[in-house]
Structure formats: C-alpha cells, structure tokens
Amino acid sequence: MRASVPSFDFGLDPVALRRDFPILAREVHPGRPLVYLDNASTTQKPLVVIEAMAEHYRETNANVHRAVYRLAEIATDAYEGARRAVARFIHAPNEHGVIFTSGATASINLVAHAWGQPRCKAGDVILLTEMEHHSNLVPWQMLAARTGATLAFVPVNDIGELELESLDRLLTPRVRLFAFTHVSNVLGTVNPVRDLITRAHAVGAAVLLDAAQSVPHMPVDCRALDCDFLVFSGHKMCGPTGIGVLAVKPERLEEMDPFLGGGEMISRVTLEQATWAEPPHKFEAGTPHVAGAVGLGAAVAYLEGIGLEAIHAYERALAAYVMARLETVPGLRIHGRATARSGVVSFSLEGAHPHDIAQLLDQDGVAIRGGHLCAQPLMRKRGVPALNRASFYFYNTRDDVDALVRSVLRAQEFFARANG
Ligand code: PMP
C-alpha cells in the first residue's frame, strides 16, 4: 500500500511539529497513544500559543482602549498587534475591517443583524448552499423570519460538488447576499470561490464566505477574492476558543449598523442617545477577549512559520492516502469525492451506526467524529442519519492514518460478526 502513495516531502516535518503540541503526547486511555483526528471540530494548541496567553495574564493583563497607565497601553498594543497580524495573514484590505468576535458563528450572526437586518425585506433572497454548517444556515433562517426575505439553496451533487449549472437560475438581482462555505466541513469539498464571488457580484449580491475550514489550512487572500464578508474561528487554527474574526470590505463596513451596544463601541453618550466609535470598535462592545486575541496572534505567527502552501499540499496528499487506505475496508463508503478536496474525510460503514464506530475507535485511542456534523440537511440529502468524519491537520502522520484504518477494520469485523 505504501509504495503507491506519493512521497510526503512538502517542506514540512509533521513528526517534528508534533513536539510543539503537548497534548499529542498524552494517552487518554492508558497504553493507547492519542490519535487525534477531529481537527475540523477544533485543533490542538502548540506551546507557543499556550505560553503567549499565560504570559499575557502573567505580565501584560489590563483592560484595553480605556486607561492611560502604561500597563493598559501594553495590553492595548498586544490586542491591536494581534489584529494587525490577522489582517496581514488574510490580506484584509485594512485593519479596521478586521473585527474580533467569539468565533465564526458570532461573526455570521453579526453580519445578519448589523448588515442583513436593515437591508433585507420581503421579495429579497438570501442564497445559501445545501452543504452549509448550521452556523451558516440558522442565522439566515432567523433573518428571513424577521424580514420576510426568502432562502434559496445551491444543490450539492452526489460526489459532493455544488451544482454550478443551477447558479444561472438562482443568482438573480433579487439576491441580496450569497453566503457559502469555502471548504465543506463534511464533504471536504473546496468550492470554486473566486468564480462564485464574481458571479454573485455580477448580479449585485454581496458575498459572505465561511472560511472556518479554509483559513486554517490554505492561503486565503481577502483582497484577491474580493469577498464582502469573511468569517473564521481561532480554535480551528491552533488558537484558543472564544476568539474569531469577521473581515469586512470597506464599502460594506460603512453600511453596517452596530449590533451589540455598550462600552467600547461608543463615541459620545447622553442619557437619551449615543454616537458610535469608528470600526472595528463600533462592533466590539464590551471588554474583548484580549488573551484570546493574543493567542490567535501567536497562532498566526506559528502557522506562517510553517507555511500555508506547505500545509495545504501536505494535507491534500494525506487525504489522498486516507481515501486509498479506507477504500480497502469492506462495506465502507466515502462521502465526498470532489476533485478539489481538503483533509476532511467522511464515511459510513454498512450495518453500523456512526456513534458506535466512534466509540469503538475511541477504545483504540483514535478520536474521530460520529454524528450529523452540524449539517443535518446534508445528512438528509445523502440519505444517512449521521456520518463518521476523520479530519486532519499538519501534525497528523501516515502512522495516524494507519492507526485509523486498523481501528476501522477492527470495528468492521466486530459489526460483521454482531450482524451475523
Ligand atoms: N462553519 C464551518 C464550515 C464550520 O466547520 C464551523 C465549525 N465546525 C463553523 C462554521 C462554526 O464555527 P464555531 O463553532 O467556531 O463558531
């Protein structure tokens, strides 16, 4: 089997990189090394990120943007430095269009309230796709219910690609917003985003790109893509939980009303009314997650040190190896065979429920998902109640893949016996 896979020389050494992640050395079940394959859900954290956050609390903690004492200035510099690092990383048109949120979900809800709410009315359409994560579906359902706008969906075909032929019919001048994922968290499909964005703009629609599964894994250039809104989460890219980003194009930024009101987001306040601070602060009411931003800044520097091109190339090769190996398991079906794929591999096994499989694999130390993967409509479309998903990052090795396949084979034999 090994002879048939390409050499894994991508200028990236996963075995050396693993040493940066303390948790990857632990055994959750005694005698079973942890094989962590749930990276689409959240990634592990390198020591540099853990240390950056600890050092912030040890050495530089103070509230930001408020006080004039030196420590507060240092904390503010750290917070704003992280914003600059993120803006550089995603090639944002400017820093004040980079808004810190608690994550991709919060970013999408912010757009729905701050931009969508005043703009959408009955007769307008919000275009989505059938492969969206609930986070890029439910906020739009809620907005549609509040405004009378309707939802429409680009269908997904059997191999897990968007049916682009349907766009001629669906992309009409009534579409206010086209919100879609860059990379599917279920099928691993990498969508042709540049083309989709150009076509949306041609009918006057704004675009929200859900980059939760792309920014951590491949170079993403906001300016080149020209998307209006881009969202992602820190915890899926070696950063902490509770911090994420909404990057907004300058023209759209001017159109956005505030969503949450409170401290930090104001300019002048009287008892009756208030005026707003300039972006990004206008959209960051209350004390922000300063340590989270510092951790995200450290994660960005860490990923830049490895190189996003290298990460993407390595993960693609690893995914191809996973697919080839999993195909040898009797009764196993891979869901998602798009030409352009990421390191997300979902599968089902005949005669076994995904929860039971995930539980059996856990006994071997192999952590994968079993469930609806926050995409219930896509499960329904594919005719399955749930799926298993193994998702990879640069610190996963071929040994991890081999451990996965060994464990899946063991599960397959178990269920074949149980089903008689
Ligand atoms: N979109 C996609 C494609 C995702 O995979 C996820 C997380 N699984 C989200 C949005 C939501 O991210 P978060 O839970 O960090 O807000």
GROMACS .gro file of C-alpha atoms and ligand atoms in nm:
model
  436
    1MET     CA    1   0.000   0.000   0.000
    2ARG     CA    2   0.267   0.248   0.099
    3ALA     CA    3   0.453   0.216  -0.230
    4SER     CA    4   0.152   0.352  -0.420
    5VAL     CA    5   0.130   0.682  -0.231
    6PRO     CA    6   0.335   0.987  -0.320
    7SER     CA    7   0.638   1.086  -0.118
    8PHE     CA    8   0.538   1.318   0.164
    9ASP     CA    9   0.808   1.575   0.113
   10PHE     CA   10   0.639   1.913   0.137
   11GLY     CA   11   0.899   2.107   0.331
   12LEU     CA   12   0.702   2.023   0.643
   13ASP     CA   13   0.801   1.769   0.906
   14PRO     CA   14   0.486   1.651   1.089
   15VAL     CA   15   0.684   1.440   1.336
   16ALA     CA   16   0.892   1.740   1.445
   17LEU     CA   17   0.586   1.967   1.453
   18ARG     CA   18   0.401   1.724   1.679
   19ARG     CA   19   0.654   1.801   1.953
   20ASP     CA   20   0.516   2.156   1.966
   21PHE     CA   21   0.181   2.017   2.090
   22PRO     CA   22   0.198   1.883   2.447
   23ILE     CA   23  -0.143   1.716   2.429
   24LEU     CA   24  -0.041   1.495   2.135
   25ALA     CA   25   0.200   1.311   2.364
   26ARG     CA   26  -0.068   1.205   2.612
   27GLU     CA   27  -0.260   0.882   2.639
   28VAL     CA   28  -0.631   0.935   2.707
   29HIS     CA   29  -0.676   0.561   2.757
   30PRO     CA   30  -0.372   0.403   2.930
   31GLY     CA   31  -0.145   0.230   2.680
   32ARG     CA   32  -0.321   0.388   2.380
   33PRO     CA   33  -0.142   0.687   2.228
   34LEU     CA   34  -0.383   0.961   2.127
   35VAL     CA   35  -0.457   0.968   1.754
   36TYR     CA   36  -0.639   1.299   1.724
   37LEU     CA   37  -0.844   1.315   1.404
   38ASP     CA   38  -1.113   1.572   1.486
   39ASN     CA   39  -0.935   1.880   1.360
   40ALA     CA   40  -1.233   2.013   1.164
   41SER     CA   41  -1.403   2.044   1.501
   42THR     CA   42  -1.111   2.203   1.683
   43THR     CA   43  -0.734   2.178   1.653
   44GLN     CA   44  -0.481   2.126   1.928
   45LYS     CA   45  -0.269   2.413   2.060
   46PRO     CA   46   0.109   2.447   2.033
   47LEU     CA   47   0.310   2.551   2.336
   48VAL     CA   48   0.384   2.894   2.183
   49VAL     CA   49   0.011   2.976   2.189
   50ILE     CA   50  -0.041   2.840   2.541
   51GLU     CA   51   0.264   3.036   2.661
   52ALA     CA   52   0.161   3.358   2.484
   53MET     CA   53  -0.173   3.353   2.667
   54ALA     CA   54  -0.019   3.260   3.001
   55GLU     CA   55   0.239   3.535   2.961
   56HIS     CA   56  -0.030   3.786   2.879
   57TYR     CA   57  -0.208   3.707   3.205
   58ARG     CA   58   0.124   3.692   3.396
   59GLU     CA   59   0.284   4.008   3.255
   60THR     CA   60   0.056   4.236   3.050
   61ASN     CA   61  -0.304   4.194   3.166
   62ALA     CA   62  -0.517   4.509   3.181
   63ASN     CA   63  -0.833   4.623   3.008
   64VAL     CA   64  -0.780   4.768   2.660
   65HIS     CA   65  -0.858   5.105   2.497
   66ARG     CA   66  -0.958   5.266   2.831
   67ALA     CA   67  -0.690   5.362   3.078
   68VAL     CA   68  -0.383   5.581   3.025
   69TYR     CA   69  -0.148   5.391   3.257
   70ARG     CA   70   0.143   5.207   3.097
   71LEU     CA   71   0.016   4.854   3.157
   72ALA     CA   72  -0.310   4.932   2.978
   73GLU     CA   73  -0.113   5.069   2.685
   74ILE     CA   74   0.092   4.749   2.668
   75ALA     CA   75  -0.227   4.536   2.676
   76THR     CA   76  -0.386   4.754   2.406
   77ASP     CA   77  -0.073   4.721   2.190
   78ALA     CA   78  -0.086   4.342   2.230
   79TYR     CA   79  -0.455   4.332   2.133
   80GLU     CA   80  -0.415   4.564   1.835
   81GLY     CA   81  -0.093   4.387   1.735
   82ALA     CA   82  -0.294   4.066   1.706
   83ARG     CA   83  -0.543   4.246   1.482
   84ARG     CA   84  -0.258   4.362   1.258
   85ALA     CA   85  -0.120   4.006   1.243
   86VAL     CA   86  -0.460   3.866   1.143
   87ALA     CA   87  -0.515   4.140   0.882
   88ARG     CA   88  -0.177   4.059   0.725
   89PHE     CA   89  -0.243   3.685   0.738
   90ILE     CA   90  -0.569   3.703   0.541
   91HIS     CA   91  -0.463   4.003   0.325
   92ALA     CA   92  -0.752   4.213   0.454
   93PRO     CA   93  -0.795   4.545   0.271
   94ASN     CA   94  -0.733   4.726   0.602
   95GLU     CA   95  -0.709   4.660   0.975
   96HIS     CA   96  -1.024   4.837   1.088
   97GLY     CA   97  -1.228   4.597   0.876
   98VAL     CA   98  -1.095   4.311   1.094
   99ILE     CA   99  -1.343   4.267   1.379
  100PHE     CA  100  -1.277   4.030   1.668
  101THR     CA  101  -1.577   3.816   1.764
  102SER     CA  102  -1.615   3.499   1.969
  103GLY     CA  103  -1.595   3.281   1.657
  104ALA     CA  104  -1.731   3.212   1.309
  105THR     CA  105  -2.084   3.166   1.441
  106ALA     CA  106  -2.082   3.503   1.618
  107SER     CA  107  -1.934   3.665   1.306
  108ILE     CA  108  -2.218   3.535   1.086
  109ASN     CA  109  -2.481   3.646   1.337
  110LEU     CA  110  -2.317   3.988   1.349
  111VAL     CA  111  -2.349   4.025   0.971
  112ALA     CA  112  -2.711   3.905   0.983
  113HIS     CA  113  -2.800   4.173   1.240
  114ALA     CA  114  -2.569   4.460   1.150
  115TRP     CA  115  -2.589   4.440   0.771
  116GLY     CA  116  -2.870   4.199   0.676
  117GLN     CA  117  -3.145   4.323   0.907
  118PRO     CA  118  -3.170   4.681   0.772
  119ARG     CA  119  -3.124   4.567   0.414
  120CYS     CA  120  -3.346   4.260   0.369
  121LYS     CA  121  -3.716   4.281   0.301
  122ALA     CA  122  -3.997   4.072   0.153
  123GLY     CA  123  -3.909   3.974  -0.203
  124ASP     CA  124  -3.533   3.961  -0.134
  125VAL     CA  125  -3.343   3.635  -0.148
  126ILE     CA  126  -3.059   3.508   0.068
  127LEU     CA  127  -2.878   3.243  -0.134
  128LEU     CA  128  -2.702   2.959   0.051
  129THR     CA  129  -2.592   2.609  -0.044
  130GLU     CA  130  -2.704   2.265   0.070
  131MET     CA  131  -2.361   2.200   0.224
  132GLU     CA  132  -2.364   2.475   0.487
  133HIS     CA  133  -2.280   2.420   0.852
  134HIS     CA  134  -2.577   2.506   1.077
  135SER     CA  135  -2.385   2.823   1.170
  136ASN     CA  136  -2.420   2.949   0.815
  137LEU     CA  137  -2.783   2.841   0.785
  138VAL     CA  138  -2.976   2.907   1.104
  139PRO     CA  139  -2.883   3.280   1.138
  140TRP     CA  140  -3.020   3.330   0.783
  141GLN     CA  141  -3.337   3.137   0.863
  142MET     CA  142  -3.383   3.370   1.161
  143LEU     CA  143  -3.314   3.679   0.947
  144ALA     CA  144  -3.560   3.558   0.682
  145ALA     CA  145  -3.827   3.511   0.951
  146ARG     CA  146  -3.767   3.865   1.082
  147THR     CA  147  -3.761   4.040   0.745
  148GLY     CA  148  -3.978   3.837   0.507
  149ALA     CA  149  -3.683   3.757   0.279
  150THR     CA  150  -3.671   3.404   0.141
  151LEU     CA  151  -3.391   3.148   0.132
  152ALA     CA  152  -3.270   2.962  -0.175
  153PHE     CA  153  -3.007   2.689  -0.198
  154VAL     CA  154  -2.746   2.579  -0.450
  155PRO     CA  155  -2.782   2.199  -0.468
  156VAL     CA  156  -2.496   1.960  -0.399
  157ASN     CA  157  -2.442   1.664  -0.633
  158ASP     CA  158  -2.362   1.306  -0.545
  159ILE     CA  159  -1.985   1.347  -0.537
  160GLY     CA  160  -2.018   1.649  -0.312
  161GLU     CA  161  -1.971   1.937  -0.553
  162LEU     CA  162  -2.201   2.237  -0.592
  163GLU     CA  163  -2.426   2.214  -0.900
  164LEU     CA  164  -2.289   2.524  -1.067
  165GLU     CA  165  -2.535   2.495  -1.358
  166SER     CA  166  -2.811   2.593  -1.116
  167LEU     CA  167  -2.645   2.930  -1.049
  168ASP     CA  168  -2.783   3.084  -1.369
  169ARG     CA  169  -3.132   3.018  -1.235
  170LEU     CA  170  -3.061   3.103  -0.870
  171LEU     CA  171  -2.840   3.410  -0.896
  172THR     CA  172  -3.092   3.682  -0.979
  173PRO     CA  173  -3.090   4.054  -0.899
  174ARG     CA  174  -3.320   3.971  -0.606
  175VAL     CA  175  -3.032   3.801  -0.424
  176ARG     CA  176  -2.907   4.040  -0.151
  177LEU     CA  177  -2.647   3.803  -0.014
  178PHE     CA  178  -2.482   3.480  -0.124
  179ALA     CA  179  -2.339   3.309   0.186
  180PHE     CA  180  -2.143   2.988   0.134
  181THR     CA  181  -1.861   2.783   0.273
  182HIS     CA  182  -1.513   2.786   0.124
  183VAL     CA  183  -1.449   2.426   0.233
  184SER     CA  184  -1.720   2.181   0.342
  185ASN     CA  185  -1.676   2.054   0.698
  186VAL     CA  186  -1.849   1.729   0.593
  187LEU     CA  187  -1.751   1.652   0.233
  188GLY     CA  188  -1.409   1.817   0.227
  189THR     CA  189  -1.506   1.992  -0.098
  190VAL     CA  190  -1.307   2.306  -0.178
  191ASN     CA  191  -1.554   2.530  -0.360
  192PRO     CA  192  -1.453   2.745  -0.661
  193VAL     CA  193  -1.488   3.061  -0.454
  194ARG     CA  194  -1.329   3.312  -0.691
  195ASP     CA  195  -1.575   3.218  -0.965
  196LEU     CA  196  -1.875   3.212  -0.727
  197ILE     CA  197  -1.788   3.557  -0.590
  198THR     CA  198  -1.750   3.709  -0.938
  199ARG     CA  199  -2.086   3.566  -1.043
  200ALA     CA  200  -2.260   3.693  -0.727
  201HIS     CA  201  -2.117   4.041  -0.773
  202ALA     CA  202  -2.234   4.044  -1.136
  203VAL     CA  203  -2.597   4.042  -1.014
  204GLY     CA  204  -2.526   4.291  -0.734
  205ALA     CA  205  -2.527   4.039  -0.447
  206ALA     CA  206  -2.286   4.071  -0.155
  207VAL     CA  207  -2.088   3.760  -0.055
  208LEU     CA  208  -2.022   3.610   0.286
  209LEU     CA  209  -1.750   3.347   0.276
  210ASP     CA  210  -1.748   3.097   0.560
  211ALA     CA  211  -1.374   3.035   0.581
  212ALA     CA  212  -1.383   2.834   0.906
  213GLN     CA  213  -1.239   2.530   0.725
  214SER     CA  214  -1.010   2.713   0.483
  215VAL     CA  215  -0.818   2.989   0.665
  216PRO     CA  216  -0.653   2.732   0.898
  217HIS     CA  217  -0.544   2.509   0.610
  218MET     CA  218  -0.460   2.708   0.295
  219PRO     CA  219  -0.358   3.059   0.189
  220VAL     CA  220  -0.666   3.284   0.179
  221ASP     CA  221  -0.639   3.632   0.029
  222CYS     CA  222  -0.937   3.859   0.104
  223ARG     CA  223  -0.824   4.123  -0.143
  224ALA     CA  224  -0.780   3.876  -0.431
  225LEU     CA  225  -1.110   3.702  -0.351
  226ASP     CA  226  -1.290   4.036  -0.313
  227CYS     CA  227  -1.546   3.884  -0.075
  228ASP     CA  228  -1.762   4.129   0.120
  229PHE     CA  229  -1.755   3.936   0.448
  230LEU     CA  230  -1.520   3.658   0.558
  231VAL     CA  231  -1.553   3.467   0.884
  232PHE     CA  232  -1.342   3.213   1.074
  233SER     CA  233  -1.262   3.082   1.423
  234GLY     CA  234  -0.932   3.090   1.610
  235HIS     CA  235  -0.973   2.749   1.771
  236LYS     CA  236  -0.962   2.566   1.436
  237MET     CA  237  -0.619   2.711   1.358
  238CYS     CA  238  -0.412   2.636   1.669
  239GLY     CA  239  -0.557   2.936   1.854
  240PRO     CA  240  -0.778   2.949   2.162
  241THR     CA  241  -1.154   2.902   2.180
  242GLY     CA  242  -1.372   3.210   2.221
  243ILE     CA  243  -1.200   3.425   1.959
  244GLY     CA  244  -1.281   3.459   1.591
  245VAL     CA  245  -1.285   3.709   1.311
  246LEU     CA  246  -1.521   3.893   1.082
  247ALA     CA  247  -1.331   4.064   0.799
  248VAL     CA  248  -1.537   4.321   0.611
  249LYS     CA  249  -1.469   4.503   0.285
  250PRO     CA  250  -1.456   4.886   0.331
  251GLU     CA  251  -1.778   4.958   0.133
  252ARG     CA  252  -1.976   4.709   0.341
  253LEU     CA  253  -1.822   4.831   0.666
  254GLU     CA  254  -1.972   5.174   0.606
  255GLU     CA  255  -2.316   5.015   0.559
  256MET     CA  256  -2.312   4.823   0.888
  257ASP     CA  257  -2.512   4.931   1.190
  258PRO     CA  258  -2.386   4.833   1.535
  259PHE     CA  259  -2.529   4.507   1.672
  260LEU     CA  260  -2.443   4.493   2.043
  261GLY     CA  261  -2.446   4.820   2.234
  262GLY     CA  262  -2.233   4.902   2.538
  263GLY     CA  263  -1.888   5.017   2.641
  264GLU     CA  264  -1.605   5.038   2.385
  265MET     CA  265  -1.838   5.082   2.085
  266ILE     CA  266  -1.945   5.443   2.154
  267SER     CA  267  -1.813   5.789   2.084
  268ARG     CA  268  -2.047   6.014   2.290
  269VAL     CA  269  -2.327   5.907   2.520
  270THR     CA  270  -2.607   6.112   2.676
  271LEU     CA  271  -2.892   5.976   2.883
  272GLU     CA  272  -3.109   5.969   2.571
  273GLN     CA  273  -2.875   5.863   2.292
  274ALA     CA  274  -2.529   5.772   2.174
  275THR     CA  275  -2.299   5.802   1.874
  276TRP     CA  276  -2.070   5.527   1.761
  277ALA     CA  277  -1.696   5.474   1.771
  278GLU     CA  278  -1.517   5.408   1.442
  279PRO     CA  279  -1.484   5.047   1.322
  280PRO     CA  280  -1.368   4.798   1.436
  281HIS     CA  281  -1.457   4.921   1.788
  282LYS     CA  282  -1.813   5.004   1.677
  283PHE     CA  283  -1.865   4.626   1.652
  284GLU     CA  284  -1.673   4.517   1.962
  285ALA     CA  285  -1.899   4.618   2.251
  286GLY     CA  286  -1.775   4.536   2.600
  287THR     CA  287  -1.441   4.405   2.718
  288PRO     CA  288  -1.300   4.189   2.441
  289HIS     CA  289  -1.123   3.854   2.474
  290VAL     CA  290  -0.778   4.014   2.495
  291ALA     CA  291  -0.591   3.696   2.587
  292GLY     CA  292  -0.775   3.516   2.308
  293ALA     CA  293  -0.662   3.774   2.054
  294VAL     CA  294  -0.305   3.746   2.184
  295GLY     CA  295  -0.327   3.366   2.149
  296LEU     CA  296  -0.468   3.398   1.798
  297GLY     CA  297  -0.185   3.634   1.704
  298ALA     CA  298   0.066   3.374   1.828
  299ALA     CA  299  -0.116   3.103   1.630
  300VAL     CA  300  -0.098   3.312   1.313
  301ALA     CA  301   0.277   3.361   1.358
  302TYR     CA  302   0.319   2.988   1.420
  303LEU     CA  303   0.124   2.891   1.105
  304GLU     CA  304   0.314   3.147   0.897
  305GLY     CA  305   0.635   2.988   1.021
  306ILE     CA  306   0.524   2.652   0.877
  307GLY     CA  307   0.375   2.799   0.559
  308LEU     CA  308   0.014   2.769   0.446
  309GLU     CA  309   0.111   2.641   0.099
  310ALA     CA  310   0.303   2.357   0.261
  311ILE     CA  311   0.018   2.279   0.499
  312HIS     CA  312  -0.234   2.266   0.216
  313ALA     CA  313  -0.016   2.046  -0.006
  314TYR     CA  314   0.063   1.809   0.281
  315GLU     CA  315  -0.300   1.773   0.388
  316ARG     CA  316  -0.414   1.703   0.035
  317ALA     CA  317  -0.160   1.425  -0.002
  318LEU     CA  318  -0.251   1.286   0.339
  319ALA     CA  319  -0.624   1.292   0.248
  320ALA     CA  320  -0.550   1.101  -0.075
  321TYR     CA  321  -0.363   0.841   0.130
  322VAL     CA  322  -0.654   0.817   0.378
  323MET     CA  323  -0.905   0.766   0.097
  324ALA     CA  324  -0.693   0.497  -0.069
  325ARG     CA  325  -0.648   0.313   0.261
  326LEU     CA  326  -1.012   0.342   0.376
  327GLU     CA  327  -1.134   0.207   0.044
  328THR     CA  328  -0.982  -0.129   0.139
  329VAL     CA  329  -1.234  -0.165   0.427
  330PRO     CA  330  -1.531  -0.386   0.325
  331GLY     CA  331  -1.869  -0.208   0.332
  332LEU     CA  332  -1.716   0.139   0.378
  333ARG     CA  333  -1.845   0.431   0.172
  334ILE     CA  334  -1.666   0.764   0.148
  335HIS     CA  335  -1.893   1.069   0.130
  336GLY     CA  336  -1.734   1.349  -0.070
  337ARG     CA  337  -1.529   1.281  -0.379
  338ALA     CA  338  -1.492   1.626  -0.524
  339THR     CA  339  -1.188   1.689  -0.740
  340ALA     CA  340  -1.069   1.973  -0.517
  341ARG     CA  341  -1.060   1.837  -0.160
  342SER     CA  342  -0.928   1.922   0.184
  343GLY     CA  343  -0.813   1.698   0.468
  344VAL     CA  344  -1.169   1.617   0.578
  345VAL     CA  345  -1.283   1.259   0.507
  346SER     CA  346  -1.635   1.146   0.598
  347PHE     CA  347  -1.753   0.788   0.567
  348SER     CA  348  -2.022   0.540   0.662
  349LEU     CA  349  -1.988   0.171   0.733
  350GLU     CA  350  -2.261  -0.072   0.634
  351GLY     CA  351  -2.457  -0.215   0.928
  352ALA     CA  352  -2.307   0.013   1.193
  353HIS     CA  353  -2.414   0.342   1.348
  354PRO     CA  354  -2.152   0.619   1.334
  355HIS     CA  355  -2.178   0.677   1.711
  356ASP     CA  356  -2.094   0.312   1.781
  357ILE     CA  357  -1.800   0.326   1.542
  358ALA     CA  358  -1.664   0.643   1.703
  359GLN     CA  359  -1.694   0.477   2.042
  360LEU     CA  360  -1.513   0.162   1.933
  361LEU     CA  361  -1.234   0.367   1.776
  362ASP     CA  362  -1.201   0.568   2.097
  363GLN     CA  363  -1.106   0.246   2.278
  364ASP     CA  364  -0.802   0.233   2.048
  365GLY     CA  365  -0.717   0.596   2.124
  366VAL     CA  366  -0.848   0.714   1.785
  367ALA     CA  367  -1.060   1.030   1.818
  368ILE     CA  368  -1.298   1.081   1.524
  369ARG     CA  369  -1.648   1.225   1.499
  370GLY     CA  370  -1.972   1.038   1.461
  371GLY     CA  371  -2.287   1.245   1.420
  372HIS     CA  372  -2.469   1.488   1.197
  373LEU     CA  373  -2.160   1.711   1.187
  374CYS     CA  374  -2.376   2.025   1.227
  375ALA     CA  375  -2.517   1.967   0.879
  376GLN     CA  376  -2.849   1.787   0.923
  377PRO     CA  377  -2.991   1.895   0.584
  378LEU     CA  378  -2.686   1.750   0.410
  379MET     CA  379  -2.725   1.420   0.601
  380ARG     CA  380  -3.087   1.406   0.484
  381LYS     CA  381  -2.985   1.475   0.126
  382ARG     CA  382  -2.730   1.192   0.136
  383GLY     CA  383  -2.984   0.957   0.296
  384VAL     CA  384  -2.786   0.894   0.615
  385PRO     CA  385  -2.876   0.975   0.977
  386ALA     CA  386  -2.517   1.061   1.057
  387LEU     CA  387  -2.160   1.006   0.936
  388ASN     CA  388  -1.816   0.940   1.071
  389ARG     CA  389  -1.554   1.201   1.000
  390ALA     CA  390  -1.177   1.191   1.026
  391SER     CA  391  -1.022   1.534   0.975
  392PHE     CA  392  -0.651   1.600   0.952
  393TYR     CA  393  -0.402   1.875   1.024
  394PHE     CA  394  -0.034   1.918   0.951
  395TYR     CA  395   0.067   1.733   1.270
  396ASN     CA  396  -0.106   1.413   1.162
  397THR     CA  397   0.111   1.144   1.007
  398ARG     CA  398   0.071   0.837   0.791
  399ASP     CA  399   0.104   0.641   1.115
  400ASP     CA  400  -0.214   0.816   1.235
  401VAL     CA  401  -0.388   0.711   0.914
  402ASP     CA  402  -0.270   0.353   0.955
  403ALA     CA  403  -0.396   0.353   1.316
  404LEU     CA  404  -0.733   0.483   1.193
  405VAL     CA  405  -0.762   0.215   0.926
  406ARG     CA  406  -0.657  -0.064   1.166
  407SER     CA  407  -0.921   0.050   1.412
  408VAL     CA  408  -1.194   0.088   1.147
  409LEU     CA  409  -1.116  -0.264   1.023
  410ARG     CA  410  -1.149  -0.394   1.378
  411ALA     CA  411  -1.487  -0.216   1.408
  412GLN     CA  412  -1.598  -0.354   1.072
  413GLU     CA  413  -1.516  -0.710   1.180
  414PHE     CA  414  -1.696  -0.655   1.511
  415PHE     CA  415  -2.016  -0.535   1.341
  416ALA     CA  416  -1.999  -0.802   1.071
  417ARG     CA  417  -1.991  -1.065   1.350
  418ALA     CA  418  -2.263  -0.887   1.553
  419ASN     CA  419  -2.491  -0.860   1.249
  420GLY     CA  420  -2.436  -1.230   1.185
  421PMP     N1  421  -1.862   2.695   0.956
  421PMP     C1  422  -1.798   2.580   0.934
  421PMP     C2  423  -1.776   2.534   0.792
  421PMP     C3  424  -1.753   2.505   1.042
  421PMP     O1  425  -1.690   2.390   1.020
  421PMP     C4  426  -1.776   2.552   1.173
  421PMP     C5  427  -1.730   2.473   1.295
  421PMP     N2  428  -1.741   2.336   1.285
  421PMP     C6  429  -1.842   2.673   1.190
  421PMP     C7  430  -1.884   2.742   1.079
  421PMP     C8  431  -1.871   2.729   1.325
  421PMP     O2  432  -1.755   2.758   1.396
  421PMP     P1  433  -1.760   2.797   1.550
  421PMP     O3  434  -1.834   2.686   1.618
  421PMP     O4  435  -1.618   2.805   1.590
  421PMP     O5  436  -1.832   2.928   1.561
   0.00000   0.00000   0.00000
